mmCIF file of C-alpha atoms in Angstrom:
data_model
loop_
_atom_site.group_PDB
_atom_site.id
_atom_site.type_symbol
_atom_site.label_atom_id
_atom_site.label_comp_id
_atom_site.label_asym_id
_atom_site.label_seq_id
_atom_site.Cartn_x
_atom_site.Cartn_y
_atom_site.Cartn_z
ATOM 1 C CA MET Z 353 0.241 -0.012 0.106
ATOM 2 C CA ALA Z 354 1.150 3.153 -1.108
ATOM 3 C CA HIS Z 355 2.361 5.325 2.235
ATOM 4 C CA ASN Z 356 2.248 8.860 1.073
ATOM 5 C CA PHE Z 357 -1.850 10.445 0.274
ATOM 6 C CA ALA Z 358 -0.657 14.227 -0.552
ATOM 7 C CA ARG Z 359 -2.180 14.366 -3.917
ATOM 8 C CA HIS Z 360 -5.249 16.623 -4.669
ATOM 9 C CA ILE Z 361 -6.461 19.076 -6.531
ATOM 10 C CA SER Z 362 -6.911 23.040 -6.166
ATOM 11 C CA SER Z 363 -9.553 24.912 -8.741
ATOM 12 C CA ALA Z 364 -10.178 28.463 -8.735
ATOM 13 C CA ASN Z 365 -13.003 29.557 -11.602
ATOM 14 C CA THR Z 366 -10.732 28.945 -14.482
ATOM 15 C CA GLY Z 367 -8.023 27.663 -13.343
ATOM 16 C CA ALA Z 368 -6.875 24.143 -11.184
ATOM 17 C CA LEU Z 369 -3.790 22.608 -9.776
ATOM 18 C CA ALA Z 370 -2.667 18.669 -9.260
ATOM 19 C CA TYR Z 371 -0.674 18.128 -6.424
ATOM 20 C CA ARG Z 372 1.772 14.596 -7.506
ATOM 21 C CA ASN Z 373 3.178 13.001 -4.419
ATOM 22 C CA ASN Z 374 6.996 14.028 -5.390
ATOM 23 C CA GLY Z 375 6.477 17.648 -5.494
ATOM 24 C CA GLN Z 376 5.108 18.232 -8.964
ATOM 25 C CA VAL Z 377 2.204 20.820 -9.850
ATOM 26 C CA PHE Z 378 0.984 20.435 -13.294
ATOM 27 C CA ALA Z 379 -1.449 23.365 -14.185
ATOM 28 C CA PHE Z 380 -4.383 22.878 -16.176
ATOM 29 C CA ASN Z 381 -7.105 25.311 -17.687
ATOM 30 C CA GLN Z 382 -10.883 25.676 -18.542
ATOM 31 C CA ASP Z 383 -10.885 24.754 -22.330
ATOM 32 C CA GLY Z 384 -14.678 24.882 -22.876
ATOM 33 C CA THR Z 385 -15.850 21.663 -21.458
ATOM 34 C CA ASN Z 386 -12.377 20.628 -21.092
ATOM 35 C CA TRP Z 387 -9.321 20.653 -19.394
ATOM 36 C CA GLN Z 388 -5.995 21.452 -21.169
ATOM 37 C CA GLY Z 389 -1.880 20.822 -19.300
ATOM 38 C CA ASP Z 390 0.798 22.519 -21.030
ATOM 39 C CA ALA Z 391 1.778 20.255 -24.054
ATOM 40 C CA ASP Z 392 4.243 18.502 -21.940
ATOM 41 C CA ILE Z 393 2.321 17.444 -19.072
ATOM 42 C CA PRO Z 394 1.360 14.031 -19.875
ATOM 43 C CA ASP Z 395 -1.483 14.226 -17.778
ATOM 44 C CA THR Z 396 -5.597 14.519 -17.767
ATOM 45 C CA LEU Z 397 -8.448 15.824 -16.121
ATOM 46 C CA VAL Z 398 -11.359 15.291 -16.093
ATOM 47 C CA ALA Z 399 -13.789 17.377 -14.167
ATOM 48 C CA ILE Z 400 -17.258 15.671 -13.112
ATOM 49 C CA VAL Z 401 -20.035 17.736 -12.872
ATOM 50 C CA ASP Z 402 -24.091 16.474 -12.272
ATOM 51 C CA THR Z 403 -26.944 17.581 -14.148
ATOM 52 C CA ASN Z 404 -26.950 21.102 -13.427
ATOM 53 C CA ASN Z 405 -23.421 21.359 -14.935
ATOM 54 C CA ASN Z 406 -21.646 21.930 -10.825
ATOM 55 C CA ARG Z 407 -18.845 20.760 -10.336
ATOM 56 C CA THR Z 408 -18.680 17.221 -8.083
ATOM 57 C CA GLY Z 409 -15.486 16.186 -7.973
ATOM 58 C CA TRP Z 410 -12.265 15.593 -11.205
ATOM 59 C CA LEU Z 411 -10.623 12.020 -12.143
ATOM 60 C CA TYR Z 412 -7.065 12.267 -12.841
ATOM 61 C CA ALA Z 413 -5.436 9.705 -15.525
ATOM 62 C CA THR Z 414 -1.524 9.389 -15.617
ATOM 63 C CA PRO Z 415 -0.156 7.571 -18.674
ATOM 64 C CA LYS Z 416 0.916 4.164 -16.181
ATOM 65 C CA ASP Z 417 -3.104 3.710 -16.845
ATOM 66 C CA THR Z 418 -4.038 4.851 -13.167
ATOM 67 C CA VAL Z 419 -7.077 6.631 -13.319
ATOM 68 C CA GLU Z 420 -7.485 9.170 -9.579
ATOM 69 C CA GLN Z 421 -10.400 10.568 -8.245
ATOM 70 C CA TYR Z 422 -10.976 13.293 -6.186
ATOM 71 C CA ASN Z 423 -14.130 15.091 -4.469
ATOM 72 C CA ALA Z 424 -15.588 17.830 -5.411
ATOM 73 C CA ALA Z 425 -12.898 19.534 -1.853
ATOM 74 C CA GLY Z 426 -10.017 18.509 -4.646
ATOM 75 C CA GLN Z 427 -9.415 15.465 -2.331
ATOM 76 C CA LEU Z 428 -8.366 12.237 -3.708
ATOM 77 C CA THR Z 429 -10.562 9.217 -2.819
ATOM 78 C CA GLN Z 430 -9.840 6.474 -5.316
ATOM 79 C CA VAL Z 431 -7.207 4.903 -7.014
ATOM 80 C CA THR Z 432 -7.973 3.365 -10.170
ATOM 81 C CA ASN Z 433 -4.796 0.744 -10.775
ATOM 82 C CA ARG Z 434 -4.377 -0.775 -14.680
ATOM 83 C CA LEU Z 435 -5.551 -3.520 -13.108
ATOM 84 C CA GLY Z 436 -9.348 -2.786 -12.036
ATOM 85 C CA LYS Z 437 -8.865 -2.825 -8.814
ATOM 86 C CA THR Z 438 -9.091 -0.267 -6.164
ATOM 87 C CA GLN Z 439 -7.939 1.964 -3.280
ATOM 88 C CA SER Z 440 -9.823 4.011 -1.858
ATOM 89 C CA LEU Z 441 -9.359 7.243 0.756
ATOM 90 C CA ILE Z 442 -12.137 8.385 3.778
ATOM 91 C CA TYR Z 443 -11.902 11.444 5.116
ATOM 92 C CA ASP Z 444 -14.641 11.871 7.439
ATOM 93 C CA LEU Z 445 -15.460 8.341 9.439
ATOM 94 C CA ALA Z 446 -17.903 9.268 13.262
ATOM 95 C CA THR Z 447 -15.538 9.163 15.914
ATOM 96 C CA ALA Z 448 -17.708 6.058 17.221
ATOM 97 C CA ASP Z 449 -16.175 4.021 13.687
ATOM 98 C CA GLY Z 450 -12.533 5.267 14.068
ATOM 99 C CA GLY Z 451 -12.310 9.056 12.413
ATOM 100 C CA ASP Z 452 -12.005 12.273 13.816
ATOM 101 C CA ASN Z 453 -15.593 13.630 12.911
ATOM 102 C CA ASN Z 454 -13.221 16.103 10.710
ATOM 103 C CA SER Z 455 -13.841 16.128 6.545
ATOM 104 C CA ALA Z 456 -10.098 17.821 6.312
ATOM 105 C CA THR Z 457 -8.747 14.791 7.564
ATOM 106 C CA LEU Z 458 -7.314 11.448 5.730
ATOM 107 C CA ASP Z 459 -9.167 8.629 8.054
ATOM 108 C CA LYS Z 460 -8.211 5.947 6.693
ATOM 109 C CA VAL Z 461 -6.686 4.109 3.261
ATOM 110 C CA THR Z 462 -7.767 0.329 1.768
ATOM 111 C CA GLY Z 463 -5.667 -0.641 -0.706
ATOM 112 C CA PHE Z 464 -5.445 -2.295 -3.747
ATOM 113 C CA ALA Z 465 -5.647 -5.796 -1.508
ATOM 114 C CA GLY Z 466 -8.342 -4.958 1.004
ATOM 115 C CA ASP Z 467 -5.433 -4.122 3.291
ATOM 116 C CA THR Z 468 -5.938 -1.627 6.036
ATOM 117 C CA MET Z 469 -4.954 1.672 7.538
ATOM 118 C CA THR Z 470 -6.465 4.475 10.315
ATOM 119 C CA PHE Z 471 -4.312 7.207 10.838
ATOM 120 C CA GLY Z 472 -5.085 9.704 13.898
ATOM 121 C CA TYR Z 473 -5.468 13.116 14.698
ATOM 122 C CA ASN Z 474 -4.388 15.897 17.790
ATOM 123 C CA THR Z 475 -8.312 17.782 18.870
ATOM 124 C CA GLY Z 476 -6.279 19.920 20.443
ATOM 125 C CA THR Z 477 -5.300 23.386 20.244
ATOM 126 C CA PRO Z 478 -3.180 24.954 18.454
ATOM 127 C CA TYR Z 479 -2.841 22.337 15.899
ATOM 128 C CA PRO Z 480 -5.658 20.189 16.392
ATOM 129 C CA GLU Z 481 -5.056 18.399 12.418
ATOM 130 C CA ARG Z 482 -1.522 17.390 12.794
ATOM 131 C CA ILE Z 483 -1.445 13.792 12.381
ATOM 132 C CA THR Z 484 -0.232 11.537 16.007
ATOM 133 C CA SER Z 485 -0.987 8.194 14.557
ATOM 134 C CA MET Z 486 -1.012 5.116 12.231
ATOM 135 C CA THR Z 487 -1.923 2.223 12.030
ATOM 136 C CA ASP Z 488 -0.427 -0.260 9.240
ATOM 137 C CA PRO Z 489 -1.505 -3.542 7.409
ATOM 138 C CA ASN Z 490 -0.384 -5.401 10.468
ATOM 139 C CA GLY Z 491 -2.370 -3.722 13.108
ATOM 140 C CA GLN Z 492 1.029 -1.807 13.549
ATOM 141 C CA THR Z 493 0.590 1.540 15.816
ATOM 142 C CA TYR Z 494 3.417 4.153 15.109
ATOM 143 C CA ARG Z 495 2.588 8.043 17.340
ATOM 144 C CA TYR Z 496 3.328 10.898 16.456
ATOM 145 C CA ALA Z 497 4.527 13.682 18.630
ATOM 146 C CA TYR Z 498 5.392 17.614 18.522
ATOM 147 C CA ASP Z 499 6.239 20.135 20.274
ATOM 148 C CA THR Z 500 4.805 23.637 21.369
ATOM 149 C CA ALA Z 501 5.737 25.299 17.713
ATOM 150 C CA ASP Z 502 4.785 21.901 15.926
ATOM 151 C CA ASN Z 503 8.233 20.555 15.086
ATOM 152 C CA LEU Z 504 7.800 17.205 15.003
ATOM 153 C CA LEU Z 505 9.809 16.365 18.311
ATOM 154 C CA SER Z 506 8.734 12.104 18.053
ATOM 155 C CA VAL Z 507 8.209 8.793 16.508
ATOM 156 C CA SER Z 508 7.774 6.153 18.545
ATOM 157 C CA TYR Z 509 8.086 2.933 16.760
ATOM 158 C CA PRO Z 510 5.592 -0.603 17.660
ATOM 159 C CA ASP Z 511 6.896 -3.103 19.789
ATOM 160 C CA ASP Z 512 5.900 -6.992 21.271
ATOM 161 C CA THR Z 513 4.552 -5.001 23.951
ATOM 162 C CA PRO Z 514 1.422 -3.004 21.698
ATOM 163 C CA ASN Z 515 0.060 -2.179 25.225
ATOM 164 C CA ASN Z 516 3.041 -0.138 26.978
ATOM 165 C CA ASP Z 517 3.811 1.855 24.925
ATOM 166 C CA LYS Z 518 6.250 3.467 27.291
ATOM 167 C CA ASP Z 519 8.799 1.030 26.307
ATOM 168 C CA ASN Z 520 8.421 1.796 22.203
ATOM 169 C CA PRO Z 521 11.745 2.120 20.453
ATOM 170 C CA THR Z 522 11.313 6.134 19.343
ATOM 171 C CA ARG Z 523 13.416 8.605 16.680
ATOM 172 C CA LEU Z 524 13.189 11.918 18.591
ATOM 173 C CA TYR Z 525 13.879 15.158 16.532
ATOM 174 C CA HIS Z 526 16.262 17.969 18.226
ATOM 175 C CA TYR Z 527 16.119 21.676 17.314
ATOM 176 C CA GLU Z 528 18.043 23.957 19.521
ATOM 177 C CA ASN Z 529 18.494 27.039 17.450
ATOM 178 C CA THR Z 530 16.403 29.554 19.584
ATOM 179 C CA THR Z 531 17.352 31.669 15.827
ATOM 180 C CA PHE Z 532 15.349 29.495 14.645
ATOM 181 C CA PRO Z 533 13.080 27.252 16.356
ATOM 182 C CA HIS Z 534 12.096 25.391 13.383
ATOM 183 C CA HIS Z 535 15.450 24.633 12.123
ATOM 184 C CA LEU Z 536 16.521 20.438 12.177
ATOM 185 C CA THR Z 537 19.872 20.868 14.644
ATOM 186 C CA GLY Z 538 19.654 16.402 15.365
ATOM 187 C CA ILE Z 539 18.764 12.837 15.273
ATOM 188 C CA THR Z 540 18.421 10.560 17.923
ATOM 189 C CA ASP Z 541 17.711 7.651 16.163
ATOM 190 C CA LYS Z 542 15.750 3.703 17.904
ATOM 191 C CA ALA Z 543 18.772 2.578 20.392
ATOM 192 C CA GLY Z 544 19.033 6.118 21.929
ATOM 193 C CA ARG Z 545 22.325 7.820 20.103
ATOM 194 C CA ARG Z 546 22.167 11.047 18.986
ATOM 195 C CA ASP Z 547 22.757 9.855 15.284
ATOM 196 C CA ILE Z 548 22.713 13.287 12.831
ATOM 197 C CA ASN Z 549 23.916 17.171 13.578
ATOM 198 C CA TRP Z 550 23.431 20.307 11.347
ATOM 199 C CA VAL Z 551 24.648 23.855 12.209
ATOM 200 C CA TYR Z 552 23.236 26.822 11.031
ATOM 201 C CA ASP Z 553 24.361 30.672 10.381
ATOM 202 C CA SER Z 554 22.931 33.656 11.729
ATOM 203 C CA GLN Z 555 21.535 33.792 8.484
ATOM 204 C CA GLY Z 556 19.782 30.324 9.294
ATOM 205 C CA ARG Z 557 21.756 28.538 5.919
ATOM 206 C CA ALA Z 558 23.200 25.210 6.655
ATOM 207 C CA ILE Z 559 26.861 25.178 7.184
ATOM 208 C CA SER Z 560 27.554 21.654 8.546
ATOM 209 C CA ALA Z 561 26.157 18.115 8.828
ATOM 210 C CA GLU Z 562 27.507 14.984 10.694
ATOM 211 C CA LEU Z 563 26.287 11.840 10.320
ATOM 212 C CA VAL Z 564 27.832 10.450 13.993
ATOM 213 C CA ALA Z 565 27.571 6.703 13.236
ATOM 214 C CA ASP Z 566 29.100 7.330 9.430
ATOM 215 C CA ARG Z 567 32.021 9.841 10.575
ATOM 216 C CA HIS Z 568 30.893 11.314 7.977
ATOM 217 C CA LYS Z 569 30.763 15.191 7.945
ATOM 218 C CA SER Z 570 30.508 17.507 5.111
ATOM 219 C CA THR Z 571 31.016 21.267 6.095
ATOM 220 C CA ILE Z 572 29.491 24.296 3.982
ATOM 221 C CA ALA Z 573 31.206 27.731 3.346
ATOM 222 C CA TYR Z 574 28.562 30.444 1.220
ATOM 223 C CA ASN Z 575 30.718 32.882 -1.500
ATOM 224 C CA ALA Z 576 30.209 36.394 -1.464
ATOM 225 C CA ASP Z 577 29.198 35.244 -5.414
ATOM 226 C CA GLY Z 578 26.361 33.278 -4.308
ATOM 227 C CA SER Z 579 28.304 29.701 -4.582
ATOM 228 C CA ALA Z 580 29.342 27.724 -1.928
ATOM 229 C CA THR Z 581 32.048 25.401 -1.118
ATOM 230 C CA VAL Z 582 31.749 22.513 0.201
ATOM 231 C CA THR Z 583 34.137 20.214 1.976
ATOM 232 C CA THR Z 584 33.655 16.741 2.922
ATOM 233 C CA TYR Z 585 35.268 14.754 5.773
ATOM 234 C CA GLN Z 586 35.367 10.819 6.841
ATOM 235 C CA HIS Z 587 37.253 10.012 9.527
ATOM 236 C CA ASN Z 588 38.497 6.488 11.155
ATOM 237 C CA ASP Z 589 36.840 4.707 14.191
ATOM 238 C CA GLN Z 590 39.766 6.484 16.445
ATOM 239 C CA GLY Z 591 38.828 10.198 15.260
ATOM 240 C CA GLN Z 592 41.031 10.559 12.460
ATOM 241 C CA GLU Z 593 40.879 12.136 9.187
ATOM 242 C CA ILE Z 594 40.944 9.719 5.978
ATOM 243 C CA SER Z 595 39.840 11.642 3.782
ATOM 244 C CA ARG Z 596 38.851 14.684 2.677
ATOM 245 C CA THR Z 597 37.273 16.073 -0.532
ATOM 246 C CA GLU Z 598 37.032 20.060 -1.605
ATOM 247 C CA ALA Z 599 36.397 22.345 -5.103
ATOM 248 C CA ALA Z 600 40.029 21.612 -5.727
ATOM 249 C CA GLY Z 601 39.704 17.179 -5.397
ATOM 250 C CA THR Z 602 39.861 14.968 -2.738
ATOM 251 C CA THR Z 603 43.119 14.091 0.053
ATOM 252 C CA THR Z 604 42.679 10.866 1.819
ATOM 253 C CA THR Z 605 45.167 10.159 4.263
ATOM 254 C CA GLN Z 606 46.699 7.025 5.658
ATOM 255 C CA TRP Z 607 47.688 6.919 8.881
ATOM 256 C CA HIS Z 608 51.131 5.483 11.328
ATOM 257 C CA VAL Z 609 50.364 1.918 12.367
ATOM 258 C CA ASN Z 610 52.335 2.885 15.301
ATOM 259 C CA PHE Z 611 52.014 6.732 15.707
ATOM 260 C CA ASN Z 612 49.131 8.860 15.429
ATOM 261 C CA MET Z 613 51.208 10.145 12.672
ATOM 262 C CA PRO Z 614 50.057 10.549 8.509
ATOM 263 C CA ALA Z 615 51.984 7.555 7.189
ATOM 264 C CA ARG Z 616 50.762 9.424 3.734
ATOM 265 C CA ILE Z 617 48.863 12.189 2.406
ATOM 266 C CA THR Z 618 47.890 12.022 -1.279
ATOM 267 C CA GLU Z 619 46.104 15.618 -2.295
ATOM 268 C CA PRO Z 620 45.145 16.417 -5.871
ATOM 269 C CA GLY Z 621 48.307 16.919 -7.716
ATOM 270 C CA LYS Z 622 50.986 14.930 -5.860
ATOM 271 C CA VAL Z 623 51.463 12.835 -3.144
ATOM 272 C CA VAL Z 624 54.005 13.339 0.436
ATOM 273 C CA GLU Z 625 55.757 10.157 2.494
ATOM 274 C CA PHE Z 626 56.220 10.516 6.173
ATOM 275 C CA LYS Z 627 58.308 7.953 7.020
ATOM 276 C CA TYR Z 628 59.701 8.459 11.383
ATOM 277 C CA ASP Z 629 62.389 6.255 13.508
ATOM 278 C CA ALA Z 630 61.032 4.031 16.485
ATOM 279 C CA GLN Z 631 60.248 6.821 18.694
ATOM 280 C CA GLY Z 632 57.728 8.674 15.884
ATOM 281 C CA ARG Z 633 60.009 11.393 14.901
ATOM 282 C CA LEU Z 634 60.239 12.400 11.168
ATOM 283 C CA THR Z 635 63.047 11.577 9.613
ATOM 284 C CA SER Z 636 61.532 12.197 6.542
ATOM 285 C CA GLN Z 637 59.416 13.357 4.010
ATOM 286 C CA ILE Z 638 59.025 12.165 0.320
ATOM 287 C CA ILE Z 639 56.751 14.918 -1.743
ATOM 288 C CA ARG Z 640 56.049 13.021 -5.277
ATOM 289 C CA SER Z 641 53.620 14.523 -8.549
ATOM 290 C CA ILE Z 642 51.086 12.562 -9.518
ATOM 291 C CA PRO Z 643 49.281 13.020 -12.480
#
């Protein structure tokens, strides 16, 4: 079952916009009873009207022989694939039936194979339509929590004790930049390890990204001409730099097996080799040009 149901149709007067899962937006304009897209748009849009010529929905067809049906509000309600199997989406379930009495939120999806996925939402203020839970076709429930600034704080994953929500593995999201309170600064994984970090400059631009487990870090310098210079670092288990990639190329470092000293540094255009005595003192340095 697809997990992305962001597709919708927005219309006004003689224009309509089709929002796709991948972020693309296709524009259509009314021409009589037809809706025409640009020449490079492969999809087609048809308005559904009643006997009084009032628009009650839309049909949207793709080159993959998939037909999507939307209601008058532009919400996706059904997808039919080339085999004739359908996927249905329900927005207006009553609370007694597992919904939230809110026609603006997606309550239930029934997949092509008859499997179902249900969604729960925050009913309080100030963000009453934020998704708080998702139960997958296997009956496993994922839970979502937010802070007072509407940032996603955590995702709790299902485990072997469904009746105990306190012990579920949880991924945490951090927003520690007080100047830019919606900028994500880090992620703590389900094992409790701070695994990813981001740093921003005074303008809110990312200047550093670090994957802790992979010992991988990238820095970004913003130049006066509007360009940016990215430098990527890779470290070994001892925290020693073994690779650095800059605009000029990649620099790799091989470290001495006994000393915390470089044995060989390969840069764009040259190699530098270092020799040491038994006490770790540098005895020679050889520089060779390379193509």
